[in-house]
C-alpha positions as a Markdown table, in Angstrom:
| # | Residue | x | y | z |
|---|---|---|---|---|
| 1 | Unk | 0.0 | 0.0 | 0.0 |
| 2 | Unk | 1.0 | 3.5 | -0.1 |
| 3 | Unk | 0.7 | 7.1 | 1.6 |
| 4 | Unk | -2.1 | 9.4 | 0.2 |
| 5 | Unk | -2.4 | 12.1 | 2.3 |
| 6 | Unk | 1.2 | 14.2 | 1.8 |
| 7 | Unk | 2.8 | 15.1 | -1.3 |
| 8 | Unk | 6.1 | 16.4 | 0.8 |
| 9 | Unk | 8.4 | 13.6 | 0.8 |
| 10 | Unk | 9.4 | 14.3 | 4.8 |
| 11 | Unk | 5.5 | 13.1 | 5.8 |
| 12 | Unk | 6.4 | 9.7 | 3.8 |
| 13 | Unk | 6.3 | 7.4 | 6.8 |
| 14 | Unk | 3.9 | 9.9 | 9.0 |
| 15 | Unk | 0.3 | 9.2 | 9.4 |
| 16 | Unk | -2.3 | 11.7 | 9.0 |
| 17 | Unk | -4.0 | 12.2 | 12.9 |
| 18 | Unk | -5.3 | 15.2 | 15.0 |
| 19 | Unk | -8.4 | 14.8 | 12.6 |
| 20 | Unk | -10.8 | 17.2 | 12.2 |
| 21 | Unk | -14.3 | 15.3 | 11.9 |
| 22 | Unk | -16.4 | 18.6 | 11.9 |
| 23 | Unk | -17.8 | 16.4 | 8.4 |
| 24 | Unk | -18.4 | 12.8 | 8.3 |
| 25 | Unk | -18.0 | 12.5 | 12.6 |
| 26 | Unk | -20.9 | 9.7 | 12.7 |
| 27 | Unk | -21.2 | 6.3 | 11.8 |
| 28 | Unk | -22.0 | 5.4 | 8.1 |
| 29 | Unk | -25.7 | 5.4 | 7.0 |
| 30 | Unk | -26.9 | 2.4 | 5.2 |
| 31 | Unk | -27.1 | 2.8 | 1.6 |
| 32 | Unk | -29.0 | 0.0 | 1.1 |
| 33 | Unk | -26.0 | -1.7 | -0.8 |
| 34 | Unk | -26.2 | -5.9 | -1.3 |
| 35 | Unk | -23.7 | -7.6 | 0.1 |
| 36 | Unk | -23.4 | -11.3 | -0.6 |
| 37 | Unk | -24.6 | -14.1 | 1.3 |
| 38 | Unk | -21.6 | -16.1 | 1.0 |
| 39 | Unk | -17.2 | -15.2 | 1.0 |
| 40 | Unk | -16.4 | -17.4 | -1.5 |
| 41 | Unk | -12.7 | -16.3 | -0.3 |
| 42 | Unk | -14.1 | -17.4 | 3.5 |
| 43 | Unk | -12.0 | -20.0 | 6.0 |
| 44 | Unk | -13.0 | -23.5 | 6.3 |
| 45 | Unk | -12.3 | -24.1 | 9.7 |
| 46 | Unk | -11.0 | -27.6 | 11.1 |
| 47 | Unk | -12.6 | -28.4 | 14.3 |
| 48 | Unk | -10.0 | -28.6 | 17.2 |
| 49 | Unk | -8.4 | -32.3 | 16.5 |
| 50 | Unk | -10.4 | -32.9 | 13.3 |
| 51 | Unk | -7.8 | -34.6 | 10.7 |
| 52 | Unk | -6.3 | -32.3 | 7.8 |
| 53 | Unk | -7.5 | -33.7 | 4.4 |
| 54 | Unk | -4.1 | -34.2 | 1.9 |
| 55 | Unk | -5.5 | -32.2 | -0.3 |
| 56 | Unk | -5.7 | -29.6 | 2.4 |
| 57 | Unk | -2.2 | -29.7 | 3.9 |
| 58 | Unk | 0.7 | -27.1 | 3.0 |
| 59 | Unk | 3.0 | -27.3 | 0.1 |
| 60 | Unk | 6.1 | -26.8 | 2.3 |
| 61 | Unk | 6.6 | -26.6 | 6.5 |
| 62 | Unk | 5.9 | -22.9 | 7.6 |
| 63 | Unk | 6.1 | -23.0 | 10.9 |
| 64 | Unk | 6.4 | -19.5 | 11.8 |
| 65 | Unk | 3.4 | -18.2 | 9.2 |
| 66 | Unk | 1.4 | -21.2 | 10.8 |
| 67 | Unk | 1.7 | -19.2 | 14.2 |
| 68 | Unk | 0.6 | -16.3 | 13.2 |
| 69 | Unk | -2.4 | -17.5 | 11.6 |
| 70 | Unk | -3.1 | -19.2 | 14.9 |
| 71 | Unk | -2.5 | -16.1 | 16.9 |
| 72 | Unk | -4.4 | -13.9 | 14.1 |
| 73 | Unk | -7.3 | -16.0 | 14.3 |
| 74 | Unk | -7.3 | -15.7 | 18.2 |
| 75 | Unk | -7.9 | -12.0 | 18.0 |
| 76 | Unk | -3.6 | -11.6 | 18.7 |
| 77 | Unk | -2.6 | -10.5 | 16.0 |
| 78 | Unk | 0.7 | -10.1 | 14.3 |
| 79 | Unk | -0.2 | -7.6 | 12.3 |
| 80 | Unk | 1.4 | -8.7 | 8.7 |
| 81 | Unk | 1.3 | -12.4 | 8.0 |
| 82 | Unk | 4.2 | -13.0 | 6.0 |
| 83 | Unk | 6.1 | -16.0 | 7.9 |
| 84 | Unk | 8.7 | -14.1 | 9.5 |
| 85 | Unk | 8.2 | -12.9 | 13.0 |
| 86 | Unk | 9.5 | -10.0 | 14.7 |
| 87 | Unk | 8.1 | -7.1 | 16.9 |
| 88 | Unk | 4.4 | -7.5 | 15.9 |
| 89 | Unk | 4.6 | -11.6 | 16.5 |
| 90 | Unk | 6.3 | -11.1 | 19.6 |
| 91 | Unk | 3.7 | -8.7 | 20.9 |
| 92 | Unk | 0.8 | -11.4 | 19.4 |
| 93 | Unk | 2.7 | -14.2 | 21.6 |
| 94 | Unk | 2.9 | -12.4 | 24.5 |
| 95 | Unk | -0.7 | -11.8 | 24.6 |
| 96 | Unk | -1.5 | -15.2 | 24.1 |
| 97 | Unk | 0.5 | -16.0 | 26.8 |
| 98 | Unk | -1.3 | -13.5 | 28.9 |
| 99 | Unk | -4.7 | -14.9 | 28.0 |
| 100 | Unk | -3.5 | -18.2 | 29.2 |
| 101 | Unk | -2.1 | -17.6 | 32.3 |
| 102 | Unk | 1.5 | -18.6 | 30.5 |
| 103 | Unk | 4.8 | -17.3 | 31.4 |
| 104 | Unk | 4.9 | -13.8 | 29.2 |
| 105 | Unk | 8.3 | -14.8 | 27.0 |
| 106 | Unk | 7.3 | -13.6 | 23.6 |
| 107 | Unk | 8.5 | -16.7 | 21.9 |
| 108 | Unk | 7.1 | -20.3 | 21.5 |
| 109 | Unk | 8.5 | -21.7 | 24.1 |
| 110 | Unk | 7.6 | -25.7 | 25.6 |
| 111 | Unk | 4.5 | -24.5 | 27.7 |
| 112 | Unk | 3.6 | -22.1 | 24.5 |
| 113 | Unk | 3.7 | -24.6 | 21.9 |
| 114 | Unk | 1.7 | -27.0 | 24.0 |
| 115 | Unk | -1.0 | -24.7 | 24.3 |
| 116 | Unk | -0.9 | -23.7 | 20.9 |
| 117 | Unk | -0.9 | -27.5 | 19.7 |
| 118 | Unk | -4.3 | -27.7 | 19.8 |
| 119 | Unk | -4.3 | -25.8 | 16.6 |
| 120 | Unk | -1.8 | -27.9 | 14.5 |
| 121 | Unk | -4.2 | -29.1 | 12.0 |
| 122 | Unk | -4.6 | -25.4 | 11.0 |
| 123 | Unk | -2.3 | -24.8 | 7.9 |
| 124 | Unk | -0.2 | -21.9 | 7.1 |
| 125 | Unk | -1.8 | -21.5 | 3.6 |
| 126 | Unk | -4.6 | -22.8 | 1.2 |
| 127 | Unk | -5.1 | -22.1 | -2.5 |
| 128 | Unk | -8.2 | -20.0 | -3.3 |
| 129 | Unk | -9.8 | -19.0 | -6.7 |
| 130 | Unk | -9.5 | -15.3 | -7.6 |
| 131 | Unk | -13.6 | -14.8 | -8.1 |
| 132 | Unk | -14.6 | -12.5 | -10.8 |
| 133 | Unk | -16.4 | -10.1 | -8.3 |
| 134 | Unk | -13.7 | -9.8 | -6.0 |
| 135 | Unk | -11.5 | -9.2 | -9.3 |
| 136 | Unk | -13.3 | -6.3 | -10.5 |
| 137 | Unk | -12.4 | -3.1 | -9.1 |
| 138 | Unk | -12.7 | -0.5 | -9.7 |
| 139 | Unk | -8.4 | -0.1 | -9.2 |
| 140 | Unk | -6.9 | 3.6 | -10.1 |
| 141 | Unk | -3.9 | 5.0 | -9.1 |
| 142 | Unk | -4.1 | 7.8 | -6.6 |
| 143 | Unk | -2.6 | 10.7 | -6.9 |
| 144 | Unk | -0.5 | 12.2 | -4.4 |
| 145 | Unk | -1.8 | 15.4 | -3.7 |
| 146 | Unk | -4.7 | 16.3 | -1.5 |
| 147 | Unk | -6.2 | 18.7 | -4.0 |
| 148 | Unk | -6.4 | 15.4 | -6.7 |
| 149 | Unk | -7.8 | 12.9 | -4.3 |
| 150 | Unk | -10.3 | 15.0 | -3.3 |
| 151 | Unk | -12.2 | 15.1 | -6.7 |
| 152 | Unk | -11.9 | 11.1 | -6.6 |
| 153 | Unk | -15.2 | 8.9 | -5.8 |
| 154 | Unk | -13.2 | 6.9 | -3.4 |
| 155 | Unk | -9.7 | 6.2 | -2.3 |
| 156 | Unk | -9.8 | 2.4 | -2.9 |
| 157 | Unk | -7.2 | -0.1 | -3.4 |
| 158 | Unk | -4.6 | 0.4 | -6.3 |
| 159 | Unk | -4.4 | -2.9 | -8.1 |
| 160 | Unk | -5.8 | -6.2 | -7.4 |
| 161 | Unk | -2.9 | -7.0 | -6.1 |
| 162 | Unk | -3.1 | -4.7 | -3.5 |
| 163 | Unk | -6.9 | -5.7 | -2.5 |
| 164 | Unk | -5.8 | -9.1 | -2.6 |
| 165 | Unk | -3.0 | -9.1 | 0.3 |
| 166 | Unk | -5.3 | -7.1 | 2.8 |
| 167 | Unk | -8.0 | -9.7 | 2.2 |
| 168 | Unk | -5.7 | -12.5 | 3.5 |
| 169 | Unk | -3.4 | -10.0 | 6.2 |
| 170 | Unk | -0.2 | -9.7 | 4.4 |
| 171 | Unk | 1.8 | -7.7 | 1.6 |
| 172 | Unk | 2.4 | -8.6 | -1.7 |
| 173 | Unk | 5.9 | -9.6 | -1.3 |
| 174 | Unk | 4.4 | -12.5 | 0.8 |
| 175 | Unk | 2.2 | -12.9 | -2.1 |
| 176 | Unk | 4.6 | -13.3 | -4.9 |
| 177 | Unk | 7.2 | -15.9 | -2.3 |
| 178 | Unk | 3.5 | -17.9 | -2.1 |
| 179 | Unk | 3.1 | -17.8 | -5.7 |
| 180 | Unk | 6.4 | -18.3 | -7.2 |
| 181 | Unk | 5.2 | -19.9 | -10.5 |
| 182 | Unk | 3.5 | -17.0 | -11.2 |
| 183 | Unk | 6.2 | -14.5 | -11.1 |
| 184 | Unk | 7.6 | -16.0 | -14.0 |
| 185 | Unk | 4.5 | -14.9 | -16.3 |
| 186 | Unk | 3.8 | -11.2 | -14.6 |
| 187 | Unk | 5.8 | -9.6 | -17.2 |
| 188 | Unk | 8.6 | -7.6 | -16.2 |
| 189 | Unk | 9.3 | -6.7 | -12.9 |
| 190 | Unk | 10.5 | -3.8 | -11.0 |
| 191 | Unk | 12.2 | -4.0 | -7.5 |
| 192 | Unk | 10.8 | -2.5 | -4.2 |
| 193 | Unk | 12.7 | -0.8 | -1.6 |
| 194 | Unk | 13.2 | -4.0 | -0.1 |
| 195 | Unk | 15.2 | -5.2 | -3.1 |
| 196 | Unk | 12.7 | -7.8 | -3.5 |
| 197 | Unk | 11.4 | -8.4 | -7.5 |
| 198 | Unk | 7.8 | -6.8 | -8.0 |
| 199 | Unk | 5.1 | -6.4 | -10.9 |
| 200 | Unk | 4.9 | -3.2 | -12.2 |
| 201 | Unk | 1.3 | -1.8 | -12.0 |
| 202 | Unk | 0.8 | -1.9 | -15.7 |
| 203 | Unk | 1.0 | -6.0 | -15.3 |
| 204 | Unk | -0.2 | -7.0 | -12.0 |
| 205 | Unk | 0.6 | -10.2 | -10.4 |
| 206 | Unk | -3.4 | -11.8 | -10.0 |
| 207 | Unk | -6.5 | -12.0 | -11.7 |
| 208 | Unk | -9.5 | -13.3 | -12.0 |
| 209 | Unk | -9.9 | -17.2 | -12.1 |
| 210 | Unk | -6.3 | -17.8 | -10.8 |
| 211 | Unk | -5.8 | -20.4 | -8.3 |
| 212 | Unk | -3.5 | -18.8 | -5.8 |
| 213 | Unk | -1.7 | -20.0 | -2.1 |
| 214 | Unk | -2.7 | -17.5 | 0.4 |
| 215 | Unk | -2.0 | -17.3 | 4.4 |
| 216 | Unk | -4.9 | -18.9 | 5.6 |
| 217 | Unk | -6.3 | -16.6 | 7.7 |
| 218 | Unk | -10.0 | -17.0 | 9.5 |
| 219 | Unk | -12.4 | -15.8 | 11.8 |
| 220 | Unk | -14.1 | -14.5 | 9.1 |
| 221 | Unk | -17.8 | -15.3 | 9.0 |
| 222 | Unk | -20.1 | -12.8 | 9.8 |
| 223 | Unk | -23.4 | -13.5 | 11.9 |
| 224 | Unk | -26.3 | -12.9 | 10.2 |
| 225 | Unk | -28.2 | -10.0 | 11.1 |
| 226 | Unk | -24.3 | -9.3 | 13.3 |
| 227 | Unk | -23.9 | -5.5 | 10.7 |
| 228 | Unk | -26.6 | -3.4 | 10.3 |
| 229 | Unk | -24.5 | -1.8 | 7.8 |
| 230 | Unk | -24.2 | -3.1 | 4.7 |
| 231 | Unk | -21.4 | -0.8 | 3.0 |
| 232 | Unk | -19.8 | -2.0 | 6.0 |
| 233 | Unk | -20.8 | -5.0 | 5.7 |
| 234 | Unk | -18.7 | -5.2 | 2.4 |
| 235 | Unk | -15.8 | -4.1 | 4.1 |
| 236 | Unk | -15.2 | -6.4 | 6.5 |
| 237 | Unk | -15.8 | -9.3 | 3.8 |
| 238 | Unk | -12.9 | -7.5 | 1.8 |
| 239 | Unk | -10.6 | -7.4 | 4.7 |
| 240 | Unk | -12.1 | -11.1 | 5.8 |
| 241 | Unk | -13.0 | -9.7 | 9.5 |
| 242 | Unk | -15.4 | -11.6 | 10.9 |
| 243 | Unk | -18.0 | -10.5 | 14.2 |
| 244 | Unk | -16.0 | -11.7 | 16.9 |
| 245 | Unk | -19.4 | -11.4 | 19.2 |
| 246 | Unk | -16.8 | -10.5 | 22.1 |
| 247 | Unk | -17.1 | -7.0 | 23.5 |
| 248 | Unk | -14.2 | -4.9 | 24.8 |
| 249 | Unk | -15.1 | -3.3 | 28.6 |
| 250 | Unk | -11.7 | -1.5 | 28.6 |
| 251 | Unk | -8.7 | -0.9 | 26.0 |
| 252 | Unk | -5.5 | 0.0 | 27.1 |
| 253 | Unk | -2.7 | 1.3 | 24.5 |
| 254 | Unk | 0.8 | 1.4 | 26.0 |
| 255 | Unk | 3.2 | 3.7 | 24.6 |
| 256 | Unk | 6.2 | 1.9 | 25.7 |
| 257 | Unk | 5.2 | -1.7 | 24.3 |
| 258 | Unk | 4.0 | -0.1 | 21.4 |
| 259 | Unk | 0.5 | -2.0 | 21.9 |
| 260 | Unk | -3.1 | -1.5 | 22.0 |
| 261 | Unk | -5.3 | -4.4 | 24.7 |
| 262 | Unk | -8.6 | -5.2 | 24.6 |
| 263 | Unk | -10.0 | -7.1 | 27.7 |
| 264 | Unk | -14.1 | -7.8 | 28.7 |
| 265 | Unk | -16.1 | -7.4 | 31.6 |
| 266 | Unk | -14.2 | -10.0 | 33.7 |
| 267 | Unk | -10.9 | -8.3 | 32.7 |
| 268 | Unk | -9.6 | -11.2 | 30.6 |
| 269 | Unk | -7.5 | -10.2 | 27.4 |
| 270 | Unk | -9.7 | -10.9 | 24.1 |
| 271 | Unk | -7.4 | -8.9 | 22.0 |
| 272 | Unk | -3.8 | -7.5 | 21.3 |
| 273 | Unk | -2.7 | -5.1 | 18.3 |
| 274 | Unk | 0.6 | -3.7 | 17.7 |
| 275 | Unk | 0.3 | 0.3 | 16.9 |
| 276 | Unk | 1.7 | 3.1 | 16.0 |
| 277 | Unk | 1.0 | 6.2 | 18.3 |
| 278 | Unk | 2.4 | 9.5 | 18.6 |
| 279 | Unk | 5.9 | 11.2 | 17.6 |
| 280 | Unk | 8.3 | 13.5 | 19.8 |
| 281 | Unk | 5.9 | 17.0 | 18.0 |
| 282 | Unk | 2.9 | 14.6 | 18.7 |
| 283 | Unk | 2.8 | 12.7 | 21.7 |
| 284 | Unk | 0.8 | 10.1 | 22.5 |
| 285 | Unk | -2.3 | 11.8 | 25.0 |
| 286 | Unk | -1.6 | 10.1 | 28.1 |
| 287 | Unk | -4.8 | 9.7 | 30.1 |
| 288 | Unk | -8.4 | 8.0 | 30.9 |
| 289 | Unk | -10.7 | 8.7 | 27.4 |
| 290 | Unk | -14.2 | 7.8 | 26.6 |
| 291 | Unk | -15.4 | 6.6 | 23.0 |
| 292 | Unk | -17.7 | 9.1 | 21.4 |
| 293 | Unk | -18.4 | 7.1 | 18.5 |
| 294 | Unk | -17.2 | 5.2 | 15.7 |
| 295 | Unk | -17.2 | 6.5 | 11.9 |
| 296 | Unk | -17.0 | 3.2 | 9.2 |
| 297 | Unk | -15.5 | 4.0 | 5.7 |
| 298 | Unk | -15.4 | 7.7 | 7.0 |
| 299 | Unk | -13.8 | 10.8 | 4.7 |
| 300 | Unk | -11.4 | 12.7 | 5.8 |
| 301 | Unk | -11.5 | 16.5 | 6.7 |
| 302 | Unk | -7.7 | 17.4 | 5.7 |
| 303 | Unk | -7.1 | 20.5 | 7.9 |
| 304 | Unk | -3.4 | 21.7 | 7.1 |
| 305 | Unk | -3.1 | 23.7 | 10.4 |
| 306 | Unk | -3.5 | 20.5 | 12.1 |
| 307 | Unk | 0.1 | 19.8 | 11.1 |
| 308 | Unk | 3.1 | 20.4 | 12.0 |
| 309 | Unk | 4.7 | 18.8 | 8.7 |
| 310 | Unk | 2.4 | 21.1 | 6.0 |
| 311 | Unk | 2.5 | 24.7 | 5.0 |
| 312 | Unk | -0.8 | 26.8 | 6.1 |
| 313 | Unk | -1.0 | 27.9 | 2.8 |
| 314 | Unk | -2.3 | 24.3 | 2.1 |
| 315 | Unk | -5.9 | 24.6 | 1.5 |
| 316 | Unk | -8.7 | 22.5 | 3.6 |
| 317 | Unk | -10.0 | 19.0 | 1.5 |
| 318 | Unk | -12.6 | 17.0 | 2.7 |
| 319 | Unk | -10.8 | 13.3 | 1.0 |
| 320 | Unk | -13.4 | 10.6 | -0.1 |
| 321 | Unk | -13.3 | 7.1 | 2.0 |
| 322 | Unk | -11.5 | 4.0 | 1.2 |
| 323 | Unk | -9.0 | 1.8 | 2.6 |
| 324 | Unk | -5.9 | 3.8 | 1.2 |
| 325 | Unk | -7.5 | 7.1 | 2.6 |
| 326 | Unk | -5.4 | 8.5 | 5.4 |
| 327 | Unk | -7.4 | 7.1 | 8.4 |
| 328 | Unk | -8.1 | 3.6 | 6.7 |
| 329 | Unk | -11.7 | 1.7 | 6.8 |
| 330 | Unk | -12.6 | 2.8 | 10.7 |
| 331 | Unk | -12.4 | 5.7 | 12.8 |
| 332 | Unk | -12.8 | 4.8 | 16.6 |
| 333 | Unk | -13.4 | 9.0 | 18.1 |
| 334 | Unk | -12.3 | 9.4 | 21.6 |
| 335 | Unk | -13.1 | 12.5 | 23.7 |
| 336 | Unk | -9.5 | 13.6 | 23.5 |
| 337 | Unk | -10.8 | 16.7 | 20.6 |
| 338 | Unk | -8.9 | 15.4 | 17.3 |
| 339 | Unk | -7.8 | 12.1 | 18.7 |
| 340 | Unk | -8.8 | 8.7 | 17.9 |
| 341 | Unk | -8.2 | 4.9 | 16.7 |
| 342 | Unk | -8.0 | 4.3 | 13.0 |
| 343 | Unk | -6.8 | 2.5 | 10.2 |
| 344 | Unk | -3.7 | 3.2 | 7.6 |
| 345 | Unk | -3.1 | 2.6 | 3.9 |
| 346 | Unk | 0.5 | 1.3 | 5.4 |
| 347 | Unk | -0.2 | -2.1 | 7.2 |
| 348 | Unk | 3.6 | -2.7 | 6.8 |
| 349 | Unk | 4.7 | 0.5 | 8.7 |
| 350 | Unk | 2.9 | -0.4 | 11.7 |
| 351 | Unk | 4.8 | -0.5 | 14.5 |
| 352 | Unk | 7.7 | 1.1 | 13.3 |
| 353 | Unk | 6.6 | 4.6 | 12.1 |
| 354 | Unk | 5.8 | 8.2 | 14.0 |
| 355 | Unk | 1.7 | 9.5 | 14.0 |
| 356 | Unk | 0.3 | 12.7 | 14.8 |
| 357 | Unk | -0.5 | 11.1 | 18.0 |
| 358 | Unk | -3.5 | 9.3 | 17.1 |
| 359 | Unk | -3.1 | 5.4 | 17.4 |
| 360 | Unk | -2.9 | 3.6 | 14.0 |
| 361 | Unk | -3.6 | 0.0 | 13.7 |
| 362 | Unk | -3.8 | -2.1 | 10.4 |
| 363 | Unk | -6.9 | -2.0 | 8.6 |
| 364 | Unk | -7.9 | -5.6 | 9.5 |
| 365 | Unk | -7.3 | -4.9 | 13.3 |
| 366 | Unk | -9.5 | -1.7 | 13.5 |
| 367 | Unk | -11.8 | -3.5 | 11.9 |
| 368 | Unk | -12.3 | -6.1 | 14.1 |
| 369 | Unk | -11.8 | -3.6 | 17.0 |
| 370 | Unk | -14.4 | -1.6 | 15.7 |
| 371 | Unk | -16.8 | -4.7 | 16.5 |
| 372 | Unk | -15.7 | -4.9 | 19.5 |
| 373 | Unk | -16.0 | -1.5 | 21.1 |
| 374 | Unk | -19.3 | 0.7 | 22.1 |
| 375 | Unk | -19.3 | 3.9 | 24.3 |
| 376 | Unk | -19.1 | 1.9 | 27.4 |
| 377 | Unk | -15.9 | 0.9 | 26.5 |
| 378 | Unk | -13.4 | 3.0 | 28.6 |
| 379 | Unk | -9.8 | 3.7 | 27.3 |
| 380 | Unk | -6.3 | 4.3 | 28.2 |
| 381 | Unk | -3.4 | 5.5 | 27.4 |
| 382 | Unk | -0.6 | 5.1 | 29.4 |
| 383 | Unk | 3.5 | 5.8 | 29.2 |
């Protein structure tokens, strides 16, 4: 994904906060949209010690990627699945381990393992079909400047490509290593920042039809009658978020763990997400908040003097919704005036980039938070 809010190159890894929600500060009104019965794209879950099918099983061992789907399933998640731990996984483990009354290590060790083992028959991966809905777009480029996205109908997802990885929590590096034999028929590639080989835009790596190995995330199925929404609805099939039917009584966001907890009414963790929150011109609002409400698919008012790193001079937008607008799919409002919980067109920079002292979680995660939290929910922020 990429950063649509900034056209100076110094806010490349900052994410849009202080938000001014003066327009588009309340939750989305039906439109009366239809939203399918049915994710073709949907998990298959295996009951706890129900026997893989062959058919089923993995092409290769991935035993990290297999964790993480675990742990993402489990509402800790590791942020980007892409088989290679680190900070995010870390923080996912150690919240499993919390919710389990296990020694907090961050890593799998014995006792973890054996708790997690449960879970084995769950693979890493499974190989979907590319259906021709999810296929069909619309996908546009989006310009840079504030100005330009404003006169779009949406900021939605660049390529299938794109729309692809956030459906199954990962990037399209992980993507392409998945799906090696394709790579060789993309056309020719260009190479990311990461040095890694990537399709250019002009021949993306999926279509429809394809048969493609994905991470095999779940909790996806959505309760009928769960979303009153149905644009909403929509989104949470595209990001494969299901209704966890669990309700957060407090959150708790710590700046130096770089985390966001959600725990119930008997004060038993349900949730972990790594985030990104605050900067030293921003800091994180340390404090007890409320929820005042929470704003699905929301537009953006773009206010420059509400940043440090944009000229005045900088006329006020209001920037169309989608997931690569600057606060994602969800806003979650807090009394705090210009503070809240949101998405980010970045999944990959969570974690390790500056905000404008909002807390920024991937679009998956605030999501599912989003299903989670009411006005009852008291949060806090703490050093």
């Amino acid at each position: 994904m990429r950063l649509v809010l900034l056209s100076l190159s110094a806010a490349l890894f900052v994410s849009p906060c202080n938000v001014d929600f003066s327009k588009g500060d309340q939750e989305a009104a039906d439109t009366g949209s239809k939203v399918a019965t049915s994710d073709p794209l949907a998990s298959h879950d295996l009951k706890i010690g129900e026997r893989l099918p062959a058919e089923l099983a993995d092409d290769k061992p991935r035993q990290v990627m297999q964790q993480q789907v675990v742990l993402d399933r489990l509402g800790f998640t590791p942020g980007v699945i892409d088989g290679k731990g680190g900070l995010s996984t870390a923080n996912a483990i150690n919240g499993f381990q919390e919710a389990n009354g296990l020694p907090i290590t961050g890593q799998i060790d014995a006792a973890t393992a054996q708790a997690l083992a449960q879970w084995n028959n769950i693979p890493a991966t499974r190989v979907v079909t590319i259906p021709d809905t999810f296929a069909a777009g619309p996908f546009s480029p989006i310009p840079a400047n504030a100005a330009e996205q404003a006169k779009l109908p949406g900021l939605g997802y660049e390529s299938l490509d794109e729309k692809l990885a956030e459906r199954f929590h990962t990037t399209v590096e992980t993507l392409q290593e998945l799906n090696p034999e394709l790579t060789q028929t993309a056309g020719a590639p260009t190479v990311s920042a990461a040095g890694q080989a990537m399709p250019t835009a002009a021949t993306p790596l999926f279509r429809a039809g394809q048969q493609v190995r994905v991470p095999n995330t779940g909790a996806d199925k959505i309760e009928a009658g769960a979303v009153k929404n149905a644009q909403w609805q929509e989104t949470l099939v595209a990001l494969g978020v299901g209704t966890p039917g669990l309700q957060a009584a407090r959150i708790v966001v710590s700046k130096s763990n770089g985390t966001l907890k959600a725990y119930n009414a008997a004060d038993k963790l349900i949730g972990i997400y790594t985030a990104t929150m605050g900067s030293r011109r921003d800091p994180l609002p340390l404090g007890e908040w409320k929820i005042t409400g929470v704003a699905y698919n929301p537009p953006f008012s773009y206010n420059p003097k509400l940043f440090w790193d944009v000229p005045d001079s900088h006329e006020k937008q209001l920037l169309p919704p989608g997931p690569n607008g600057p606060v994602g799919v969800a806003w979650i409002d807090l009394s705090k005036e210009h503070y809240g919980i949101h998405g980010t067109p970045e999944p990959q920079t969570i974690g390790s980039a500056e905000s404008h002292g909002c807390v920024r979680l991937t679009n998956w995660d605030v999501a599912r938070l989003s299903e989670m939290v009411s006005s009852k929910t008291r949060v806090l922020f703490e050093a």
